[in-house]
Coordinates of C-alpha atoms in Angstrom, one line a residue:
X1 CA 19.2 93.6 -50.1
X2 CA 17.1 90.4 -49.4
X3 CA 18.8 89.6 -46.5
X4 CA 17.1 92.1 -43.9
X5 CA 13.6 91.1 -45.1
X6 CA 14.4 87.3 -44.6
X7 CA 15.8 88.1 -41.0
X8 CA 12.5 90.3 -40.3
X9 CA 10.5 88.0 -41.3
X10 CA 12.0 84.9 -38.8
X11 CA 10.4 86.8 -35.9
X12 CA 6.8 86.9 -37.6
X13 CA 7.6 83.4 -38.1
X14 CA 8.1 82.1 -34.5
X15 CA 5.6 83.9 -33.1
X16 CA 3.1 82.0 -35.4
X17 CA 4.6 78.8 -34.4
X18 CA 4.5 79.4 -30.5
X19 CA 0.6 81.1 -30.9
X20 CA -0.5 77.4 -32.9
X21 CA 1.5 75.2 -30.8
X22 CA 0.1 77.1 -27.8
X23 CA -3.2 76.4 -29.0
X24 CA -4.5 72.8 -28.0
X25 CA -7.7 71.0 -29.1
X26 CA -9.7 70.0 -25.7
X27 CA -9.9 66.2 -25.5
X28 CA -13.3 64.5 -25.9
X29 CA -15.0 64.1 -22.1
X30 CA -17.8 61.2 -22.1
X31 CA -20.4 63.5 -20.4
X32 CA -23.7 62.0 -18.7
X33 CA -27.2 62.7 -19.7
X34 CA -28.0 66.1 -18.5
X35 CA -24.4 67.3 -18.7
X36 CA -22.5 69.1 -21.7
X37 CA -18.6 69.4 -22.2
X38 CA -17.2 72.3 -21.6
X39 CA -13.7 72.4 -22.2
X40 CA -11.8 69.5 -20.9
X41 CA -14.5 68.6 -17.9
X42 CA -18.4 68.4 -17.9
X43 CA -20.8 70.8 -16.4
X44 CA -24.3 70.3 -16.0
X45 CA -26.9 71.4 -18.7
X46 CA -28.8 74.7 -18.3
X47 CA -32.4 74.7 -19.1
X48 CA -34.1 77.4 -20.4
X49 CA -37.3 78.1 -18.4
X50 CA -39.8 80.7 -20.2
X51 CA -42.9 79.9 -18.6
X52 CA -44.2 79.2 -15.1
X53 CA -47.6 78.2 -14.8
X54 CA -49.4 77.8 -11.5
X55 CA -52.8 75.8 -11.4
X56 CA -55.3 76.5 -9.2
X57 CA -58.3 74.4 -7.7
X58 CA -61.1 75.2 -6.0
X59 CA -63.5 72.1 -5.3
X60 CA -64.2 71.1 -8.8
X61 CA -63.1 74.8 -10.7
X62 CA -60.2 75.0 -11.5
X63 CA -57.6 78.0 -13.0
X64 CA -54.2 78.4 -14.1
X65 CA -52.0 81.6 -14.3
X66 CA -49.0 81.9 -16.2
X67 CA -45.6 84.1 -16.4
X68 CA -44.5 83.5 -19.7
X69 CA -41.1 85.7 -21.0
X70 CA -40.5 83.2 -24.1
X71 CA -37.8 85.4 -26.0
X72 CA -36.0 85.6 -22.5
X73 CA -34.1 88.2 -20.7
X74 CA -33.6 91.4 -22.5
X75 CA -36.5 90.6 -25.2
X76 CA -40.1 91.4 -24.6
X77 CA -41.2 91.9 -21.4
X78 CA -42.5 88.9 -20.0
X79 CA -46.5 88.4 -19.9
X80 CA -48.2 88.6 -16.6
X81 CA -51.6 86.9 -15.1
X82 CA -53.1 88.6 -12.5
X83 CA -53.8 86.1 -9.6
X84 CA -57.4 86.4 -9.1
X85 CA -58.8 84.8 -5.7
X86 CA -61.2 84.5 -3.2
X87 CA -61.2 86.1 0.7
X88 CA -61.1 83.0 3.5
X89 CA -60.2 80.4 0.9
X90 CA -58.0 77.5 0.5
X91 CA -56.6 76.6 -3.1
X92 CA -54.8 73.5 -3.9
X93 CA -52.0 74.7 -6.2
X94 CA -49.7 73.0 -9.0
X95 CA -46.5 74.3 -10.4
X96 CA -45.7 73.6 -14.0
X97 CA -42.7 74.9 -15.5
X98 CA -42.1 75.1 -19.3
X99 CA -39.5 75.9 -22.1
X100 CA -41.7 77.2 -24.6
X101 CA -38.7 78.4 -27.0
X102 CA -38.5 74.6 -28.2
X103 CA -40.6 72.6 -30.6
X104 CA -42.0 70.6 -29.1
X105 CA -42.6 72.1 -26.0
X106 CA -40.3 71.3 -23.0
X107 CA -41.9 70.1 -20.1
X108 CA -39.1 71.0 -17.1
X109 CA -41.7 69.8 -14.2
X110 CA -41.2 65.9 -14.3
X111 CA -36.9 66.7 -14.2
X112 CA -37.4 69.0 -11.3
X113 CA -39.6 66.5 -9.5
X114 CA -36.8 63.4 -10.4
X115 CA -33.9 65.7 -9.1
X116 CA -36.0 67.1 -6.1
X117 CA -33.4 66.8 -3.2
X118 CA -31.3 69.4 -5.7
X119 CA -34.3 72.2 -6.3
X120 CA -36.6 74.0 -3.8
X121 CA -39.4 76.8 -5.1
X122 CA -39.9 79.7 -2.4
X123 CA -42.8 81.6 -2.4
X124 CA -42.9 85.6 -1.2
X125 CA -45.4 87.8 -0.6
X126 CA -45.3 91.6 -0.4
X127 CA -46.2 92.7 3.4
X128 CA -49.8 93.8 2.2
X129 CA -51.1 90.6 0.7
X130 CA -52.7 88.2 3.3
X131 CA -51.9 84.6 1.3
X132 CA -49.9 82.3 3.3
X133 CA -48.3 79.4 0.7
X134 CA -47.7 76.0 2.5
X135 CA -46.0 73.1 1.2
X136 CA -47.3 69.8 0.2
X137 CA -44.4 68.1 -1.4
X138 CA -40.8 67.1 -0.2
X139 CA -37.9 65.6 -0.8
X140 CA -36.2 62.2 0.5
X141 CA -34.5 64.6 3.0
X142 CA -37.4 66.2 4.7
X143 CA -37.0 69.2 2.7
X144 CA -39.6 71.5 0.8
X145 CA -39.9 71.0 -3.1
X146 CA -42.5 73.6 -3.7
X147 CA -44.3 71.7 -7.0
X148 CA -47.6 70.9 -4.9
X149 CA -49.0 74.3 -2.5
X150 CA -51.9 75.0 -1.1
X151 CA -52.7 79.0 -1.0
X152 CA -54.7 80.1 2.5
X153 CA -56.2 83.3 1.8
X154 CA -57.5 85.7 4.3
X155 CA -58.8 88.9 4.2
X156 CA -59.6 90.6 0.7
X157 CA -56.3 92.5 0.1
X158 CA -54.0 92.3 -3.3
X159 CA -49.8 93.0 -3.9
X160 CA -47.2 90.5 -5.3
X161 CA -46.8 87.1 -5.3
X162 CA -43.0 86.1 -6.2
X163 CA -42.2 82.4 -7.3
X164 CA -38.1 81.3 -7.1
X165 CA -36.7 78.4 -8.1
X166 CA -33.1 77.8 -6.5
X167 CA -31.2 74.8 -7.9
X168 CA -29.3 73.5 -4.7
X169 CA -27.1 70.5 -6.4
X170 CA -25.5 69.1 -2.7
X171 CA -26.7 71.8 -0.9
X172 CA -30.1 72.1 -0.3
X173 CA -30.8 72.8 3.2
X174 CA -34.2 75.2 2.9
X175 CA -32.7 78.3 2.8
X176 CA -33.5 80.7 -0.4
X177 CA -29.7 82.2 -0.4
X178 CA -28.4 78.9 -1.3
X179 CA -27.5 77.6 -4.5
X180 CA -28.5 79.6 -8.2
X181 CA -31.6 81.0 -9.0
X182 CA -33.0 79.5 -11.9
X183 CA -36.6 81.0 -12.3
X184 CA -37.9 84.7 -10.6
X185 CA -41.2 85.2 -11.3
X186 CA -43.4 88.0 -9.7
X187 CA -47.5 87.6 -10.3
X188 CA -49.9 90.3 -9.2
X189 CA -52.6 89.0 -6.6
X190 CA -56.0 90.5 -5.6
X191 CA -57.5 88.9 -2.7
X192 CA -61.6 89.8 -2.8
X193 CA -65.1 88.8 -3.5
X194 CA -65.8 88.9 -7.3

């Protein structure tokens, strides 16, 4: 009688044996700074971006404005400055990008600025709003970085103001459909005399 259970078992039994042998531990990959091991190769570290902060000066005032979504996608929804400026007015404009989810804060701006030829910010406006964003910054390459902006306003008006990061590792050529988006923040702007 014991015979049939010790040949049913011998299946069970291989089956375990070709399930752990099939299973392999991934070999230790020395990765560089910025880069994690995943698997048996290394892939570069994602930061987590929660805020984008834009400052704003005017002569001797100056302003920031801030998108800050610090529990991330799918949490709260983000919170939103309205962009507050002035009819026939030029503002010098700096980008500062933060992970606020950390402890200490981390400041992202200083890596994007190191790694510039591999990131470019774009800057969209609805067809309404009458700001025109112009670059002061590029990379070793002649391209855009987008860190440093000045902000020509026009006439009064107001709409959307939308602020992408692409991360273009070897392929940056200016174009906003290359590479992975790795910040899309949209700020309301009111162009008028307040």
């Amino acid at each position: 009688m014991k015979t049939p259970h010790i040949i049913s078992t011998i299946p069970v039994m291989l089956l375990a044996g070709m399930f752990l042998c099939g299973c392999k531990r991934d070999k230790d990959v020395d990765c560089p700074e910025g880069y994690i091991q995943v698997g048996d190769h290394c892939e570069e570290e994602q930061e987590i971006i929660t805020s984008v902060i834009l400052h704003l000066t005017l002569d001797t005032t100056h302003i920031s404005y801030s998108y800050k979504d610090v529990d991330g996608i799918g949490g709260n929804p983000p919170v939103i400055d309205t962009i507050k400026l002035l009819p026939d007015t030029t503002y010098t404009v700096e980008l500062e990008i933060l992970d606020e989810s950390k402890n200490p804060v981390d400041d992202i701006t200083a890596e994007i600025r190191s790694r510039k030829e591999e990131h470019q910010f774009f800057y969209n406006t609805d067809g309404s709003l009458q700001l025109n964003v112009t670059y002061n910054d590029q990379d070793d390459n002649g391209y855009p970085v987008g860190l440093s902006t000045s902000f020509v306003c026009s006439t009064a008006s107001n709409g959307n103001l939308e602020v992408v990061l692409k991360h273009q590792p070897g392929t940056k050529d200016g174009n906003q459909t290359t590479g992975a988006t790795d910040v899309d923040a949209t700020f309301p702007v009111v162009i008028k005399k307040w």
